[in-house]
mmCIF file of C-alpha atoms in Angstrom:
data_model
loop_
_atom_site.group_PDB
_atom_site.id
_atom_site.type_symbol
_atom_site.label_atom_id
_atom_site.label_comp_id
_atom_site.label_asym_id
_atom_site.label_seq_id
_atom_site.Cartn_x
_atom_site.Cartn_y
_atom_site.Cartn_z
ATOM 1 C CA UNK A 1 25.324 -4.079 -11.429
ATOM 2 C CA UNK A 2 22.481 -5.271 -13.686
ATOM 3 C CA UNK A 3 22.453 -8.734 -12.121
ATOM 4 C CA UNK A 4 22.428 -7.245 -8.636
ATOM 5 C CA UNK A 5 19.622 -4.894 -9.617
ATOM 6 C CA UNK A 6 17.537 -7.731 -11.041
ATOM 7 C CA UNK A 7 18.106 -9.850 -7.943
ATOM 8 C CA UNK A 8 17.120 -7.004 -5.663
ATOM 9 C CA UNK A 9 14.063 -6.299 -7.797
ATOM 10 C CA UNK A 10 12.959 -9.929 -7.582
ATOM 11 C CA UNK A 11 13.332 -9.939 -3.811
ATOM 12 C CA UNK A 12 11.279 -6.752 -3.485
ATOM 13 C CA UNK A 13 8.655 -8.121 -5.902
ATOM 14 C CA UNK A 14 8.114 -11.270 -3.837
ATOM 15 C CA UNK A 15 7.850 -9.240 -0.639
ATOM 16 C CA UNK A 16 5.366 -6.804 -2.164
ATOM 17 C CA UNK A 17 3.229 -9.609 -3.554
ATOM 18 C CA UNK A 18 2.939 -11.122 -0.067
ATOM 19 C CA UNK A 19 2.050 -7.740 1.424
ATOM 20 C CA UNK A 20 -0.502 -6.919 -1.275
ATOM 21 C CA UNK A 21 -2.248 -10.262 -0.821
ATOM 22 C CA UNK A 22 -2.563 -9.587 2.903
ATOM 23 C CA UNK A 23 -4.412 -6.345 2.130
ATOM 24 C CA UNK A 24 -6.951 -7.905 -0.243
ATOM 25 C CA UNK A 25 -10.384 -8.131 1.401
ATOM 26 C CA UNK A 26 -11.257 -11.538 2.800
ATOM 27 C CA UNK A 27 -15.011 -11.186 2.340
ATOM 28 C CA UNK A 28 -16.518 -12.483 -0.923
ATOM 29 C CA UNK A 29 -16.246 -10.183 -3.927
ATOM 30 C CA UNK A 30 -17.797 -10.448 -7.321
ATOM 31 C CA UNK A 31 -15.409 -11.919 -9.871
ATOM 32 C CA UNK A 32 -15.326 -8.645 -11.817
ATOM 33 C CA UNK A 33 -14.496 -6.497 -8.808
ATOM 34 C CA UNK A 34 -11.828 -8.912 -7.588
ATOM 35 C CA UNK A 35 -10.293 -9.025 -11.046
ATOM 36 C CA UNK A 36 -10.178 -5.212 -11.153
ATOM 37 C CA UNK A 37 -8.580 -5.089 -7.701
ATOM 38 C CA UNK A 38 -5.945 -7.582 -8.755
ATOM 39 C CA UNK A 39 -5.160 -5.608 -11.917
ATOM 40 C CA UNK A 40 -4.714 -2.392 -9.935
ATOM 41 C CA UNK A 41 -2.505 -4.225 -7.438
ATOM 42 C CA UNK A 42 -0.422 -5.718 -10.232
ATOM 43 C CA UNK A 43 0.010 -2.296 -11.848
ATOM 44 C CA UNK A 44 1.115 -0.803 -8.528
ATOM 45 C CA UNK A 45 3.502 -3.696 -7.990
ATOM 46 C CA UNK A 46 4.994 -3.225 -11.440
ATOM 47 C CA UNK A 47 5.719 0.444 -10.754
ATOM 48 C CA UNK A 48 7.061 -0.229 -7.266
ATOM 49 C CA UNK A 49 9.285 -3.139 -8.263
ATOM 50 C CA UNK A 50 10.674 -1.184 -11.183
ATOM 51 C CA UNK A 51 11.565 1.711 -8.890
ATOM 52 C CA UNK A 52 12.929 -0.556 -6.179
ATOM 53 C CA UNK A 53 15.143 -2.274 -8.701
ATOM 54 C CA UNK A 54 17.146 0.956 -8.910
ATOM 55 C CA UNK A 55 17.359 1.560 -5.168
ATOM 56 C CA UNK A 56 19.769 0.223 -2.580
ATOM 57 C CA UNK A 57 17.878 0.726 0.714
ATOM 58 C CA UNK A 58 21.012 -0.071 2.727
ATOM 59 C CA UNK A 59 22.887 2.904 1.266
ATOM 60 C CA UNK A 60 23.853 5.240 4.168
ATOM 61 C CA UNK A 61 22.590 8.330 2.322
ATOM 62 C CA UNK A 62 19.223 6.675 1.681
ATOM 63 C CA UNK A 63 18.949 5.595 5.323
ATOM 64 C CA UNK A 64 19.841 9.119 6.484
ATOM 65 C CA UNK A 65 17.121 10.554 4.241
ATOM 66 C CA UNK A 66 14.523 8.136 5.630
ATOM 67 C CA UNK A 67 15.521 9.018 9.197
ATOM 68 C CA UNK A 68 15.325 12.781 8.670
ATOM 69 C CA UNK A 69 12.016 12.507 6.801
ATOM 70 C CA UNK A 70 10.405 10.541 9.626
ATOM 71 C CA UNK A 71 12.088 12.397 12.487
ATOM 72 C CA UNK A 72 11.144 15.970 11.610
ATOM 73 C CA UNK A 73 7.328 15.786 12.005
ATOM 74 C CA UNK A 74 7.782 13.549 15.052
ATOM 75 C CA UNK A 75 10.061 16.155 16.621
ATOM 76 C CA UNK A 76 7.820 19.157 16.113
ATOM 77 C CA UNK A 77 4.665 17.319 17.174
ATOM 78 C CA UNK A 78 6.237 15.940 20.367
ATOM 79 C CA UNK A 79 7.792 19.290 21.313
ATOM 80 C CA UNK A 80 4.649 21.285 20.498
ATOM 81 C CA UNK A 81 2.374 18.974 22.509
ATOM 82 C CA UNK A 82 4.809 19.015 25.413
ATOM 83 C CA UNK A 83 4.800 22.819 25.295
ATOM 84 C CA UNK A 84 1.004 22.932 25.163
ATOM 85 C CA UNK A 85 0.817 20.699 28.224
ATOM 86 C CA UNK A 86 3.612 22.217 30.346
ATOM 87 C CA UNK A 87 4.424 25.706 28.933
ATOM 88 C CA UNK A 88 8.047 24.928 29.732
ATOM 89 C CA UNK A 89 9.428 26.577 26.583
ATOM 90 C CA UNK A 90 7.371 29.717 27.109
ATOM 91 C CA UNK A 91 8.649 29.952 30.675
ATOM 92 C CA UNK A 92 12.242 29.271 29.617
ATOM 93 C CA UNK A 93 12.139 32.006 26.964
ATOM 94 C CA UNK A 94 9.839 34.200 29.101
ATOM 95 C CA UNK A 95 7.574 34.655 26.096
ATOM 96 C CA UNK A 96 5.407 32.301 24.036
ATOM 97 C CA UNK A 97 6.417 34.239 20.935
ATOM 98 C CA UNK A 98 10.152 33.792 21.517
ATOM 99 C CA UNK A 99 9.573 30.118 22.283
ATOM 100 C CA UNK A 100 7.590 29.686 19.055
ATOM 101 C CA UNK A 101 10.252 31.529 17.050
ATOM 102 C CA UNK A 102 12.919 29.238 18.511
ATOM 103 C CA UNK A 103 10.976 26.094 17.634
ATOM 104 C CA UNK A 104 10.337 27.485 14.147
ATOM 105 C CA UNK A 105 14.060 28.120 13.665
ATOM 106 C CA UNK A 106 14.835 24.561 14.775
ATOM 107 C CA UNK A 107 12.243 23.181 12.351
ATOM 108 C CA UNK A 108 13.706 25.212 9.485
ATOM 109 C CA UNK A 109 17.209 23.904 10.225
ATOM 110 C CA UNK A 110 15.906 20.331 10.389
ATOM 111 C CA UNK A 111 14.142 20.813 7.053
ATOM 112 C CA UNK A 112 17.382 22.069 5.485
ATOM 113 C CA UNK A 113 19.099 18.922 6.780
ATOM 114 C CA UNK A 114 16.261 16.765 5.422
ATOM 115 C CA UNK A 115 16.536 18.351 1.972
ATOM 116 C CA UNK A 116 20.302 17.868 1.999
ATOM 117 C CA UNK A 117 19.972 14.185 2.901
ATOM 118 C CA UNK A 118 17.250 13.764 0.267
ATOM 119 C CA UNK A 119 19.523 15.235 -2.425
ATOM 120 C CA UNK A 120 22.524 13.175 -1.360
ATOM 121 C CA UNK A 121 20.419 10.005 -1.438
ATOM 122 C CA UNK A 122 19.389 10.773 -5.020
ATOM 123 C CA UNK A 123 22.940 11.506 -6.129
ATOM 124 C CA UNK A 124 24.249 8.282 -4.589
ATOM 125 C CA UNK A 125 21.784 6.071 -6.503
ATOM 126 C CA UNK A 126 21.369 5.391 -10.236
ATOM 127 C CA UNK A 127 19.087 7.383 -12.507
ATOM 128 C CA UNK A 128 16.086 6.008 -14.395
ATOM 129 C CA UNK A 129 16.739 6.287 -18.125
ATOM 130 C CA UNK A 130 13.086 6.869 -19.044
ATOM 131 C CA UNK A 131 12.989 9.972 -16.819
ATOM 132 C CA UNK A 132 16.325 11.372 -17.917
ATOM 133 C CA UNK A 133 15.021 13.635 -20.686
ATOM 134 C CA UNK A 134 14.111 17.327 -21.200
ATOM 135 C CA UNK A 135 10.348 16.722 -21.018
ATOM 136 C CA UNK A 136 10.558 15.062 -17.615
ATOM 137 C CA UNK A 137 12.903 17.795 -16.434
ATOM 138 C CA UNK A 138 10.384 20.470 -17.417
ATOM 139 C CA UNK A 139 7.627 18.543 -15.641
ATOM 140 C CA UNK A 140 9.788 18.505 -12.536
ATOM 141 C CA UNK A 141 10.246 22.261 -12.789
ATOM 142 C CA UNK A 142 6.470 22.730 -13.008
ATOM 143 C CA UNK A 143 5.944 20.580 -9.914
ATOM 144 C CA UNK A 144 8.629 22.540 -8.102
ATOM 145 C CA UNK A 145 6.947 25.801 -9.060
ATOM 146 C CA UNK A 146 3.510 24.624 -7.935
ATOM 147 C CA UNK A 147 4.879 23.262 -4.679
ATOM 148 C CA UNK A 148 6.803 26.443 -3.913
ATOM 149 C CA UNK A 149 3.680 28.502 -4.619
ATOM 150 C CA UNK A 150 1.669 26.496 -2.097
ATOM 151 C CA UNK A 151 4.426 26.604 0.534
ATOM 152 C CA UNK A 152 5.140 30.326 0.257
ATOM 153 C CA UNK A 153 1.502 31.398 -0.015
ATOM 154 C CA UNK A 154 0.675 29.248 3.029
ATOM 155 C CA UNK A 155 3.449 30.932 4.984
ATOM 156 C CA UNK A 156 2.283 34.433 4.040
ATOM 157 C CA UNK A 157 -1.343 33.568 4.850
ATOM 158 C CA UNK A 158 -0.530 32.077 8.267
ATOM 159 C CA UNK A 159 2.447 34.149 9.315
ATOM 160 C CA UNK A 160 5.435 32.747 11.184
ATOM 161 C CA UNK A 161 3.604 31.749 14.359
ATOM 162 C CA UNK A 162 0.677 30.304 12.425
ATOM 163 C CA UNK A 163 3.038 28.217 10.318
ATOM 164 C CA UNK A 164 5.196 26.976 13.166
ATOM 165 C CA UNK A 165 2.581 25.709 15.627
ATOM 166 C CA UNK A 166 1.907 28.971 17.412
ATOM 167 C CA UNK A 167 -1.501 27.709 18.541
ATOM 168 C CA UNK A 168 0.279 25.126 20.725
ATOM 169 C CA UNK A 169 1.964 28.070 22.459
ATOM 170 C CA UNK A 170 -1.352 29.816 23.085
ATOM 171 C CA UNK A 171 -0.930 32.140 20.083
ATOM 172 C CA UNK A 172 -4.336 31.619 18.537
ATOM 173 C CA UNK A 173 -5.866 33.134 15.435
ATOM 174 C CA UNK A 174 -9.199 34.900 15.651
ATOM 175 C CA UNK A 175 -10.652 33.002 12.695
ATOM 176 C CA UNK A 176 -9.844 30.151 10.360
ATOM 177 C CA UNK A 177 -7.720 31.169 7.355
ATOM 178 C CA UNK A 178 -9.776 30.698 4.180
ATOM 179 C CA UNK A 179 -7.740 32.665 1.644
ATOM 180 C CA UNK A 180 -5.506 31.093 -1.020
ATOM 181 C CA UNK A 181 -4.188 28.420 -0.891
ATOM 182 C CA UNK A 182 -6.461 27.183 1.901
ATOM 183 C CA UNK A 183 -9.500 27.694 -0.332
ATOM 184 C CA UNK A 184 -7.960 25.261 -2.828
ATOM 185 C CA UNK A 185 -6.900 22.354 -0.595
ATOM 186 C CA UNK A 186 -6.340 21.462 3.038
ATOM 187 C CA UNK A 187 -2.803 21.405 4.454
ATOM 188 C CA UNK A 188 -1.242 23.176 1.444
ATOM 189 C CA UNK A 189 2.074 23.559 3.260
ATOM 190 C CA UNK A 190 2.486 19.792 3.523
ATOM 191 C CA UNK A 191 1.310 19.008 0.007
ATOM 192 C CA UNK A 192 3.330 21.860 -1.451
ATOM 193 C CA UNK A 193 6.426 20.461 0.251
ATOM 194 C CA UNK A 194 5.611 17.015 -1.134
ATOM 195 C CA UNK A 195 5.260 18.488 -4.646
ATOM 196 C CA UNK A 196 8.664 20.148 -4.230
ATOM 197 C CA UNK A 197 10.315 16.842 -3.411
ATOM 198 C CA UNK A 198 8.496 15.108 -6.251
ATOM 199 C CA UNK A 199 9.605 17.777 -8.712
ATOM 200 C CA UNK A 200 13.190 17.592 -7.424
ATOM 201 C CA UNK A 201 13.165 13.797 -7.851
ATOM 202 C CA UNK A 202 11.772 13.991 -11.396
ATOM 203 C CA UNK A 203 14.324 16.651 -12.361
ATOM 204 C CA UNK A 204 17.077 14.282 -11.194
ATOM 205 C CA UNK A 205 15.445 11.246 -12.875
ATOM 206 C CA UNK A 206 15.827 9.563 -9.500
ATOM 207 C CA UNK A 207 13.882 6.436 -8.502
ATOM 208 C CA UNK A 208 15.312 6.836 -5.010
ATOM 209 C CA UNK A 209 13.908 10.356 -4.932
ATOM 210 C CA UNK A 210 10.485 9.131 -6.031
ATOM 211 C CA UNK A 211 10.427 6.526 -3.264
ATOM 212 C CA UNK A 212 11.564 9.064 -0.700
ATOM 213 C CA UNK A 213 8.813 11.422 -1.887
ATOM 214 C CA UNK A 214 6.295 8.656 -1.222
ATOM 215 C CA UNK A 215 7.716 8.386 2.301
ATOM 216 C CA UNK A 216 7.383 12.170 2.720
ATOM 217 C CA UNK A 217 3.714 11.996 1.674
ATOM 218 C CA UNK A 218 3.036 9.049 3.980
ATOM 219 C CA UNK A 219 4.676 10.735 6.977
ATOM 220 C CA UNK A 220 2.713 13.933 6.339
ATOM 221 C CA UNK A 221 -0.532 11.970 6.147
ATOM 222 C CA UNK A 222 0.194 10.424 9.545
ATOM 223 C CA UNK A 223 1.135 13.850 10.944
ATOM 224 C CA UNK A 224 -2.157 15.323 9.703
ATOM 225 C CA UNK A 225 -4.106 12.562 11.441
ATOM 226 C CA UNK A 226 -2.494 13.555 14.741
ATOM 227 C CA UNK A 227 -2.335 17.321 14.292
ATOM 228 C CA UNK A 228 -5.796 18.215 12.994
ATOM 229 C CA UNK A 229 -7.871 16.749 15.870
ATOM 230 C CA UNK A 230 -5.514 18.219 18.471
ATOM 231 C CA UNK A 231 -5.569 21.669 16.859
ATOM 232 C CA UNK A 232 -9.368 21.509 16.634
ATOM 233 C CA UNK A 233 -9.445 20.656 20.355
ATOM 234 C CA UNK A 234 -7.309 23.722 21.156
ATOM 235 C CA UNK A 235 -9.757 26.035 19.372
ATOM 236 C CA UNK A 236 -12.754 24.298 20.936
ATOM 237 C CA UNK A 237 -11.264 25.018 24.355
ATOM 238 C CA UNK A 238 -10.795 28.645 23.327
ATOM 239 C CA UNK A 239 -14.448 28.894 22.285
ATOM 240 C CA UNK A 240 -15.793 27.192 25.431
ATOM 241 C CA UNK A 241 -17.662 29.378 27.944
ATOM 242 C CA UNK A 242 -15.333 28.356 30.805
ATOM 243 C CA UNK A 243 -12.295 29.520 28.798
ATOM 244 C CA UNK A 244 -13.972 32.853 28.029
ATOM 245 C CA UNK A 245 -14.838 33.446 31.716
ATOM 246 C CA UNK A 246 -11.256 32.746 32.742
#
């Protein structure tokens, strides 16, 4: 197992070195700035290769976790935009509220499946000895508590339809929500969920969980890039004079 882990780590290290070099700026840099950039890259590579040395990316549980993590935001964004364009769900359920509740229920079930796959992926892969201690476990609990606070407070501030893309169904809020946790950070639901997964991974001393958490964060960042401009466009249309006259 150790030999296999070292071989896998070396393969990942070589791949990451090639990728990191491709991201280094091609324009001239001062020697000091280039040296600093290389040191940061080397530090990131050290952390990544150490984590990847514990992970078998071909493990079915790990693959299932990756698929559910990437599929969920894709699903709700595609369905919500399709609904905004066609109103097919609202017509099928004869109510935008029932349609939104149905999509919300589907999203919740998909998130339960994602969490299950995430946990199974952690349990199927080895632990990291340096994280397998009471201090790290308590840190994981803190992260889980913070994440749950952001998720639950976001839900109570937005309500069910506000949380589950009600604005795509024409269920618009009168004003932007500025109470906690939205006065602390943007997209607290997403970052709270990410903190939950990070805390869960730390509590299990799981390198696989840490890597999957990074995937969760990356997928959420991409989702935000697509969701925020589209949501802003919906509310701009609401505020337009032509929309008010109609």
